[in-house]
Tab-separated table of C-alpha atoms in Angstrom:
chain	number	residue	atom	x	y	z
A	1	MET	CA	-2.167	-131.485	-151.797
A	2	ARG	CA	-0.411	-128.210	-151.049
A	3	ILE	CA	-1.225	-125.053	-153.000
A	4	ALA	CA	0.890	-121.907	-152.778
A	5	VAL	CA	-0.789	-118.625	-153.612
A	6	ILE	CA	1.716	-115.909	-154.423
A	7	ASP	CA	0.825	-112.225	-154.433
A	8	GLY	CA	2.322	-108.864	-153.641
A	9	GLN	CA	1.539	-105.170	-153.440
A	10	GLY	CA	-1.955	-104.883	-151.887
A	11	GLY	CA	-2.629	-108.622	-151.907
A	12	GLY	CA	-6.159	-108.232	-153.247
A	13	ILE	CA	-5.889	-110.831	-156.010
A	14	GLY	CA	-4.276	-113.368	-153.676
A	15	LYS	CA	-7.042	-112.764	-151.147
A	16	VAL	CA	-9.751	-113.575	-153.717
A	17	ILE	CA	-7.854	-116.659	-154.911
A	18	VAL	CA	-7.551	-117.984	-151.345
A	19	GLU	CA	-11.225	-117.282	-150.578
A	20	LYS	CA	-12.364	-119.147	-153.688
A	21	LEU	CA	-9.941	-122.024	-153.099
A	22	ARG	CA	-11.163	-122.392	-149.524
A	23	LYS	CA	-14.819	-122.405	-150.621
A	24	GLY	CA	-14.307	-124.686	-153.607
A	25	LEU	CA	-11.882	-127.309	-152.341
A	26	PRO	CA	-11.902	-129.790	-149.433
A	27	GLU	CA	-10.501	-128.628	-146.081
A	28	GLU	CA	-7.646	-131.145	-146.194
A	29	ILE	CA	-6.033	-129.227	-149.053
A	30	GLU	CA	-3.380	-126.987	-147.561
A	31	ILE	CA	-3.218	-123.414	-148.816
A	32	ILE	CA	0.003	-121.513	-148.210
A	33	ALA	CA	0.089	-117.736	-148.590
A	34	LEU	CA	3.401	-116.515	-149.958
A	35	GLY	CA	3.567	-112.749	-150.151
A	36	THR	CA	6.193	-110.463	-151.518
A	37	ASN	CA	5.267	-108.307	-148.528
A	38	ALA	CA	3.588	-108.688	-145.139
A	39	LEU	CA	0.369	-106.915	-146.154
A	40	ALA	CA	-0.293	-109.338	-149.023
A	41	THR	CA	0.432	-112.319	-146.778
A	42	SER	CA	-1.817	-110.967	-144.026
A	43	LEU	CA	-4.780	-110.553	-146.389
A	44	MET	CA	-4.347	-114.080	-147.741
A	45	LEU	CA	-4.174	-115.493	-144.214
A	46	LYS	CA	-7.366	-113.652	-143.250
A	47	ALA	CA	-9.000	-115.113	-146.378
A	48	GLY	CA	-8.365	-118.642	-145.119
A	49	ALA	CA	-4.822	-119.739	-145.948
A	50	ASN	CA	-3.488	-122.348	-143.509
A	51	GLU	CA	-0.158	-120.611	-143.097
A	52	GLY	CA	1.844	-117.878	-144.704
A	53	ALA	CA	4.973	-115.820	-144.740
A	54	ALA	CA	6.513	-113.014	-146.741
A	55	GLY	CA	9.757	-112.232	-148.459
A	56	GLU	CA	12.204	-113.409	-151.060
A	57	ASN	CA	13.660	-116.330	-149.139
A	58	VAL	CA	10.194	-117.506	-148.114
A	59	ILE	CA	9.101	-117.769	-151.739
A	60	ILE	CA	12.355	-119.317	-152.978
A	61	TYR	CA	12.348	-121.883	-150.144
A	62	ASN	CA	8.706	-122.926	-150.461
A	63	VAL	CA	7.963	-123.103	-154.191
A	64	ASP	CA	9.658	-126.500	-154.486
A	65	LYS	CA	7.587	-127.875	-151.588
A	66	VAL	CA	4.101	-127.417	-153.078
A	67	ASP	CA	2.093	-129.222	-155.749
A	68	ILE	CA	0.482	-126.157	-157.329
A	69	ILE	CA	1.446	-122.478	-157.520
A	70	MET	CA	-1.281	-119.909	-158.199
A	71	GLY	CA	-0.977	-116.215	-158.926
A	72	THR	CA	-0.912	-113.796	-161.807
A	73	VAL	CA	1.417	-114.223	-164.739
A	74	ALA	CA	3.505	-111.468	-163.133
A	75	ILE	CA	4.920	-113.930	-160.597
A	76	ILE	CA	7.215	-115.347	-163.275
A	77	ALA	CA	8.314	-111.908	-164.515
A	78	ALA	CA	11.415	-110.476	-162.873
A	79	ASN	CA	10.934	-107.054	-161.270
A	80	SER	CA	7.145	-107.113	-161.699
A	81	MET	CA	4.833	-105.695	-159.035
A	82	LEU	CA	6.845	-102.458	-159.098
A	83	GLY	CA	10.000	-104.427	-158.350
A	84	GLU	CA	8.623	-106.356	-155.362
A	85	LEU	CA	9.010	-109.631	-157.217
A	86	THR	CA	12.757	-110.042	-157.533
A	87	PRO	CA	14.549	-111.853	-160.358
A	88	ALA	CA	15.460	-114.623	-157.878
A	89	MET	CA	11.791	-115.092	-156.926
A	90	ALA	CA	10.691	-115.210	-160.574
A	91	ALA	CA	13.389	-117.761	-161.423
A	92	ALA	CA	12.544	-119.974	-158.442
A	93	ILE	CA	8.832	-119.942	-159.303
A	94	ALA	CA	9.419	-120.626	-162.998
A	95	GLN	CA	11.874	-123.455	-162.238
A	96	SER	CA	9.742	-125.100	-159.551
A	97	PRO	CA	8.411	-128.535	-160.509
A	98	ALA	CA	4.977	-127.489	-159.170
A	99	LYS	CA	2.126	-127.021	-161.616
A	100	LYS	CA	1.605	-123.319	-162.215
A	101	ILE	CA	-1.896	-121.945	-162.692
A	102	LEU	CA	-1.477	-118.306	-163.660
A	103	LEU	CA	-4.070	-115.614	-164.204
A	104	PRO	CA	-3.504	-113.510	-167.322
A	105	VAL	CA	-3.785	-110.143	-165.642
A	106	ASN	CA	-2.849	-107.726	-168.364
A	107	ARG	CA	-0.131	-105.705	-166.693
A	108	TYR	CA	3.645	-105.547	-166.826
A	109	ASN	CA	3.606	-105.521	-170.657
A	110	ILE	CA	2.772	-109.222	-170.826
A	111	GLU	CA	0.081	-110.188	-173.311
A	112	VAL	CA	-1.261	-113.740	-173.285
A	113	VAL	CA	-2.721	-114.570	-176.687
A	114	GLY	CA	-6.016	-116.436	-176.820
A	115	ILE	CA	-7.502	-114.997	-173.646
A	116	ASP	CA	-10.928	-113.370	-173.575
A	117	LYS	CA	-9.977	-109.934	-172.258
A	118	SER	CA	-13.580	-109.098	-171.412
A	119	GLU	CA	-13.850	-111.853	-168.804
A	120	PRO	CA	-13.716	-110.389	-165.283
A	121	LEU	CA	-10.954	-111.476	-162.908
A	122	PRO	CA	-13.281	-113.367	-160.499
A	123	HIS	CA	-14.457	-115.526	-163.424
A	124	LEU	CA	-10.851	-116.241	-164.398
A	125	ILE	CA	-10.147	-117.295	-160.813
A	126	ASP	CA	-13.164	-119.630	-160.906
A	127	ARG	CA	-11.815	-121.197	-164.114
A	128	ALA	CA	-8.371	-121.572	-162.524
A	129	ILE	CA	-9.850	-123.382	-159.522
A	130	ARG	CA	-11.749	-125.756	-161.806
A	131	LEU	CA	-8.356	-126.786	-163.220
A	132	ILE	CA	-7.354	-127.960	-159.742
A	133	LYS	CA	-10.557	-129.946	-159.239
A	134	VAL	CA	-9.994	-131.988	-162.417
């Protein structure tokens, strides 16, 4: 199984996702860090991703070659992350046949109904990883 973790800006959320994936899943599962910038990719690689790269073409090229895509809901919103996530990236991610497990981080004017807003982000990441284990 191949899991792509997509993050941008500071890469902090992607770093936590990769750390928890690495701790919670068998070593044979390949984790690929796809950053909208080099800093985000670097943090995800340091957290334990098998490989990684950054940029628009990297994301567009790789999202069809993984089984699962993880990130915040912003990764399917054009021009999110202060414009780092381009419309082409958002379209490629949304159209990928990979299963998408998205964290409902409440930014970018996207509200996901039915989410417990008091639950801290690390707990949401734990719940997301349990979806992969099933």
